[in-house]
Short mmCIF file of C-alpha atoms and ligand atoms in Angstrom, two decimals:
data_model
loop_
_atom_site.label_atom_id
_atom_site.label_comp_id
_atom_site.label_asym_id
_atom_site.label_seq_id
_atom_site.Cartn_x
_atom_site.Cartn_y
_atom_site.Cartn_z
CA MET A 1 0.00 0.00 0.00
CA ASN A 2 1.94 2.99 1.25
CA PRO A 3 5.57 1.85 1.64
CA ARG A 4 6.64 5.21 2.99
CA PRO A 5 7.56 6.23 5.55
CA THR A 6 9.74 3.27 6.46
CA PRO A 7 10.53 2.46 10.11
CA GLU A 8 14.03 3.73 9.29
CA ASP A 9 12.59 7.11 8.19
CA ILE A 10 10.74 7.36 11.51
CA ALA A 11 13.81 6.35 13.52
CA ALA A 12 15.96 8.88 11.65
CA SER A 13 13.38 11.65 12.18
CA ALA A 14 13.13 10.87 15.89
CA GLN A 15 16.92 10.86 16.12
CA ARG A 16 17.09 14.29 14.45
CA VAL A 17 14.63 15.71 17.00
CA ARG A 18 16.43 14.11 19.95
CA ALA A 19 19.75 15.49 18.72
CA SER A 20 18.27 18.98 19.20
CA GLY A 21 18.20 18.29 22.94
CA ARG A 22 14.47 18.91 23.21
CA ALA A 23 12.01 16.39 24.61
CA PRO A 24 8.44 17.53 23.90
CA THR A 25 5.56 15.67 25.51
CA VAL A 26 2.75 17.47 23.71
CA ALA A 27 2.49 18.24 20.01
CA VAL A 28 0.14 20.59 18.19
CA VAL A 29 -0.68 20.26 14.49
CA LEU A 30 -1.42 23.82 13.40
CA GLY A 31 -4.18 24.22 10.82
CA SER A 32 -5.25 27.40 9.04
CA GLY A 33 -5.73 30.20 11.59
CA TRP A 34 -4.00 28.38 14.45
CA ASP A 35 -0.39 29.30 13.73
CA GLY A 36 -0.33 32.41 16.00
CA ILE A 37 0.76 30.22 18.90
CA ALA A 38 4.10 29.64 17.16
CA GLU A 39 5.14 33.19 18.10
CA ALA A 40 4.37 32.57 21.77
CA VAL A 41 6.78 29.70 22.42
CA ASP A 42 9.97 30.39 24.38
CA THR A 43 13.40 29.22 23.17
CA PRO A 44 12.06 28.24 19.73
CA LEU A 45 14.14 25.85 17.65
CA ASP A 46 13.02 25.07 14.11
CA ILE A 47 13.62 21.92 12.10
CA ALA A 48 12.45 21.96 8.46
CA TYR A 49 10.29 19.00 7.48
CA ALA A 50 12.81 18.50 4.67
CA GLU A 51 15.29 17.39 7.37
CA LEU A 52 12.84 14.84 8.74
CA PRO A 53 12.49 11.96 6.27
CA ALA A 54 9.23 10.70 7.79
CA PHE A 55 7.55 14.11 7.45
CA PRO A 56 5.52 15.13 4.39
CA ALA A 57 6.61 17.40 1.56
CA LEU A 58 4.11 20.26 1.51
CA GLY A 59 2.14 21.93 -1.26
CA VAL A 60 -0.62 24.30 0.00
CA ALA A 61 0.34 27.98 0.30
CA GLY A 62 0.24 29.26 3.88
CA HIS A 63 1.61 26.00 5.32
CA THR A 64 5.33 26.30 5.89
CA GLY A 65 6.51 22.81 6.76
CA THR A 66 8.50 23.43 9.94
CA LEU A 67 8.64 21.60 13.23
CA ARG A 68 9.04 24.20 15.98
CA LEU A 69 10.27 22.95 19.37
CA GLY A 70 10.05 25.14 22.43
CA ARG A 71 8.48 25.84 25.80
CA LEU A 72 4.95 27.01 26.49
CA GLY A 73 4.08 27.63 30.13
CA GLY A 74 5.79 24.72 31.87
CA ALA A 75 5.47 22.37 28.91
CA GLU A 76 7.92 21.27 26.25
CA VAL A 77 5.99 21.38 23.00
CA ALA A 78 6.37 20.44 19.34
CA LEU A 79 4.43 22.58 16.87
CA LEU A 80 3.80 21.13 13.43
CA ARG A 81 3.55 24.13 11.13
CA GLY A 82 2.02 22.55 8.08
CA ARG A 83 0.32 19.25 7.30
CA GLN A 84 -0.32 17.27 4.16
CA HIS A 85 -3.97 16.63 3.39
CA ALA A 86 -5.41 13.47 1.86
CA TYR A 87 -6.84 15.60 -0.96
CA GLU A 88 -3.37 16.53 -2.17
CA SER A 89 -2.11 13.09 -3.20
CA GLY A 90 -5.17 10.97 -2.46
CA ASP A 91 -3.15 9.40 0.36
CA ALA A 92 -5.00 9.30 3.70
CA ALA A 93 -1.73 8.17 5.33
CA ALA A 94 0.12 11.36 4.38
CA MET A 95 0.77 12.22 8.06
CA LYS A 96 1.63 8.70 9.18
CA GLY A 97 5.36 9.29 9.51
CA ALA A 98 4.93 12.60 11.32
CA ILE A 99 2.48 11.19 13.89
CA ARG A 100 4.63 8.11 14.49
CA THR A 101 7.70 10.28 14.94
CA LEU A 102 5.85 12.22 17.66
CA ALA A 103 5.13 8.97 19.48
CA ALA A 104 8.75 7.86 19.02
CA ILE A 105 10.16 11.02 20.64
CA GLY A 106 7.95 10.62 23.70
CA CYS A 107 4.92 12.79 23.00
CA THR A 108 1.89 11.47 24.83
CA THR A 109 -0.69 13.99 23.58
CA VAL A 110 -1.40 15.59 20.24
CA VAL A 111 -3.68 18.57 19.64
CA LEU A 112 -5.12 18.57 16.12
CA THR A 113 -6.41 21.92 14.85
CA ASN A 114 -8.16 22.88 11.64
CA ALA A 115 -10.39 25.32 9.80
CA ALA A 116 -13.89 23.99 9.11
CA GLY A 117 -17.29 24.94 7.78
CA SER A 118 -20.09 25.41 10.31
CA LEU A 119 -23.25 23.32 10.00
CA ASP A 120 -24.89 24.93 13.02
CA PRO A 121 -26.55 28.34 12.53
CA THR A 122 -25.59 29.32 16.08
CA MET A 123 -21.87 28.74 15.41
CA ARG A 124 -20.81 31.77 13.36
CA PRO A 125 -17.64 32.28 11.28
CA GLY A 126 -14.74 33.00 13.63
CA ALA A 127 -16.12 30.75 16.41
CA LEU A 128 -14.05 27.92 17.91
CA MET A 129 -15.30 24.37 18.39
CA LEU A 130 -13.99 21.47 20.42
CA ILE A 131 -14.29 18.20 18.49
CA ALA A 132 -16.27 15.69 20.57
CA ASP A 133 -16.44 12.98 17.89
CA HIS A 134 -16.11 12.57 14.15
CA LEU A 135 -17.87 11.18 11.09
CA ASN A 136 -15.48 9.64 8.57
CA ILE A 137 -17.59 10.61 5.53
CA ALA A 138 -14.56 10.13 3.24
CA GLN A 139 -14.48 6.47 4.34
CA ARG A 140 -10.71 6.44 3.90
CA THR A 141 -8.21 5.14 6.40
CA PRO A 142 -4.52 5.82 7.02
CA LEU A 143 -4.16 2.23 8.24
CA HIS A 144 -4.38 0.38 4.92
CA GLY A 145 -1.71 -2.30 4.82
CA GLU A 146 -1.09 -2.24 8.58
CA PRO A 147 -0.43 -5.69 10.00
CA GLY A 148 -1.80 -7.22 13.19
CA ASN A 149 -4.78 -6.74 15.41
CA ASP A 150 -3.70 -3.27 16.54
CA ARG A 151 -5.15 -1.90 13.30
CA PHE A 152 -8.68 -2.48 14.67
CA VAL A 153 -8.45 0.75 16.61
CA ASP A 154 -11.20 1.52 19.13
CA LEU A 155 -12.40 5.07 18.43
CA ARG A 156 -14.72 5.46 21.38
CA ASP A 157 -13.60 8.60 23.22
CA ALA A 158 -11.02 9.18 20.46
CA TYR A 159 -11.15 12.86 21.48
CA ASP A 160 -10.12 12.41 25.11
CA PRO A 161 -12.93 13.44 27.49
CA ALA A 162 -10.55 14.55 30.27
CA LEU A 163 -8.55 16.72 27.85
CA ARG A 164 -11.80 18.17 26.48
CA GLN A 165 -12.76 19.18 30.00
CA ARG A 166 -9.41 20.98 30.38
CA ALA A 167 -10.10 22.81 27.13
CA LYS A 168 -13.50 23.93 28.42
CA ASP A 169 -11.95 25.04 31.71
CA ALA A 170 -9.26 27.03 29.87
CA ALA A 171 -11.88 28.72 27.67
CA THR A 172 -14.03 29.59 30.71
CA THR A 173 -11.04 31.09 32.51
CA LEU A 174 -10.26 33.20 29.45
CA GLY A 175 -13.90 34.21 28.96
CA LEU A 176 -13.74 32.71 25.48
CA ALA A 177 -16.70 30.94 23.84
CA LEU A 178 -15.88 27.33 22.90
CA HIS A 179 -18.54 25.24 21.17
CA GLU A 180 -18.45 21.46 21.09
CA GLY A 181 -19.62 19.14 18.33
CA THR A 182 -19.08 16.40 15.78
CA TYR A 183 -16.64 17.01 12.89
CA ALA A 184 -17.41 15.41 9.53
CA TRP A 185 -14.36 14.60 7.41
CA VAL A 186 -14.83 14.96 3.66
CA LEU A 187 -11.99 14.27 1.25
CA GLY A 188 -12.16 17.53 -0.74
CA PRO A 189 -10.54 19.54 -2.21
CA GLN A 190 -13.85 20.71 -3.69
CA PHE A 191 -16.29 22.20 -1.19
CA GLU A 192 -19.59 20.43 -0.54
CA THR A 193 -22.82 20.87 -2.45
CA PRO A 194 -25.87 22.29 -0.64
CA ALA A 195 -27.38 18.77 -0.74
CA GLU A 196 -24.27 17.34 0.94
CA ILE A 197 -24.46 20.02 3.62
CA ARG A 198 -28.12 19.12 4.26
CA MET A 199 -27.07 15.45 4.54
CA LEU A 200 -24.27 16.22 7.01
CA ARG A 201 -26.65 18.26 9.17
CA LEU A 202 -29.17 15.42 9.15
CA LEU A 203 -26.40 13.03 10.21
CA GLY A 204 -25.75 15.16 13.26
CA ALA A 205 -22.49 16.88 12.35
CA GLN A 206 -21.81 20.46 13.50
CA ALA A 207 -18.69 21.08 11.39
CA VAL A 208 -17.23 19.86 8.11
CA GLY A 209 -13.62 19.85 6.98
CA MET A 210 -10.91 18.17 4.95
CA SER A 211 -8.34 17.14 7.57
CA THR A 212 -7.75 15.89 11.13
CA VAL A 213 -9.61 12.56 11.05
CA PRO A 214 -6.75 10.56 9.46
CA GLU A 215 -4.41 12.05 12.05
CA THR A 216 -6.78 11.15 14.88
CA ILE A 217 -6.85 7.55 13.66
CA LEU A 218 -3.04 7.45 13.34
CA ALA A 219 -2.58 9.02 16.77
CA ARG A 220 -4.95 6.60 18.50
CA HIS A 221 -3.24 3.70 16.70
CA ALA A 222 0.10 5.02 18.04
CA GLY A 223 -1.31 5.29 21.57
CA LEU A 224 -1.40 9.10 21.73
CA LYS A 225 -4.19 11.03 23.42
CA VAL A 226 -5.99 13.40 21.05
CA LEU A 227 -7.64 16.77 21.45
CA GLY A 228 -9.31 18.29 18.38
CA LEU A 229 -10.17 21.95 17.77
CA SER A 230 -11.91 23.56 14.80
CA MET A 231 -12.03 27.20 13.82
CA LEU A 232 -15.26 27.82 11.90
CA THR A 233 -14.44 29.99 8.91
CA ASN A 234 -17.75 29.90 6.99
CA MET A 235 -21.26 28.52 7.05
CA GLY A 236 -21.68 25.28 5.07
CA CYS A 237 -22.42 25.73 1.35
CA GLY A 238 -26.01 26.81 0.74
CA MET A 239 -26.75 27.77 4.37
CA GLU A 240 -26.14 31.42 3.52
CA ALA A 241 -25.57 33.48 0.37
CA GLU A 242 -21.75 33.57 0.54
CA THR A 243 -19.59 31.86 -2.10
CA LEU A 244 -16.88 29.67 -0.59
CA SER A 245 -13.21 29.93 -1.47
CA HIS A 246 -9.87 29.07 0.09
CA ALA A 247 -9.00 32.79 0.14
CA HIS A 248 -12.14 33.46 2.20
CA THR A 249 -11.24 30.64 4.59
CA LEU A 250 -7.80 32.15 5.16
CA GLN A 251 -9.21 35.67 5.57
CA VAL A 252 -11.68 34.66 8.30
CA ALA A 253 -9.02 32.46 9.90
CA GLN A 254 -6.78 35.51 10.16
CA GLY A 255 -9.50 37.34 12.13
CA ALA A 256 -9.85 34.57 14.73
CA ARG A 257 -6.11 33.93 14.95
CA GLU A 258 -5.63 35.82 18.20
CA ALA A 259 -8.41 34.02 20.07
CA ALA A 260 -7.07 30.68 18.84
CA ALA A 261 -3.57 31.54 20.05
CA ARG A 262 -4.89 32.66 23.46
CA LEU A 263 -6.75 29.40 23.86
CA LEU A 264 -3.75 27.22 22.93
CA ARG A 265 -1.42 29.23 25.12
CA ALA A 266 -3.56 28.60 28.19
CA LEU A 267 -4.60 25.10 27.25
CA VAL A 268 -1.48 23.32 26.02
CA PRO A 269 0.49 23.52 29.31
CA ALA A 270 -2.64 22.34 31.15
CA LEU A 271 -2.78 19.20 29.01
CA VAL A 272 0.43 17.78 30.43
CA ALA A 273 0.24 19.27 33.95
N1 LIG B 1 -16.08 22.57 3.92
C1 LIG B 1 -15.00 21.78 3.98
N2 LIG B 1 -13.84 22.18 4.49
C2 LIG B 1 -13.76 23.43 4.96
C3 LIG B 1 -14.84 24.31 4.91
C4 LIG B 1 -16.07 23.86 4.35
O1 LIG B 1 -17.09 24.58 4.27
N3 LIG B 1 -14.42 25.51 5.45
C5 LIG B 1 -13.11 25.32 5.80
N4 LIG B 1 -12.71 24.07 5.51
#
């Protein structure tokens, strides 16, 4: 199936991180709008994905492809600035090597962030949502070709309830609104039709997006705890008059960037405390 990354690629990537002298225990995958936190880490040290053979080569503008190591509050963190999406190559396992490297270097928790469309009229563009559960509408898996019984990953409480509570507590302390709901993963890169949005709403999803779910599956398979956060950048297609575009997504994401950074800054150290 997907021969890459090899175990050797993962070992070499982990070795490269260890050689930096840093030992992060929590990692954050930064989606559109969430990158503001990168400026808040102390003693930042950057490693280009190009130096990490298990990490993806990136295509989408606005994603830089750098692993930033540093301190946030009392925590040693790894920030993944850039991800590869399944819609780029058709490969749902695009982040396999990156997630497995995080496990190999001793991370126990990964925070997955994204930009998403809102399916709930009360969740407006710019709002933040905690992912409580997901719908794998794409019906793809990053675990094709995996051997053994470990591949039958239990996804109950995939988005760790205790970590979700810490996220709610952090938001309350900050006076920041944080919704909670189910995230539907579609493959993309095209946006949904109005009929698809009506279907997703009927199925009980509150947000729709093109990332995160493969990473959640990989992280649970690797034994990492997962927290998922969406920034709602638009209402689902057909819910309102607006025309969707990637430029619009990035523009709204820019507006909510500060709130997202405040939340991560308070929350991430609390995840490993
Ligand atoms: N649909 C899918 N993915 C998205 C959307 C959307 O409306 N907005 C941001 N990412």
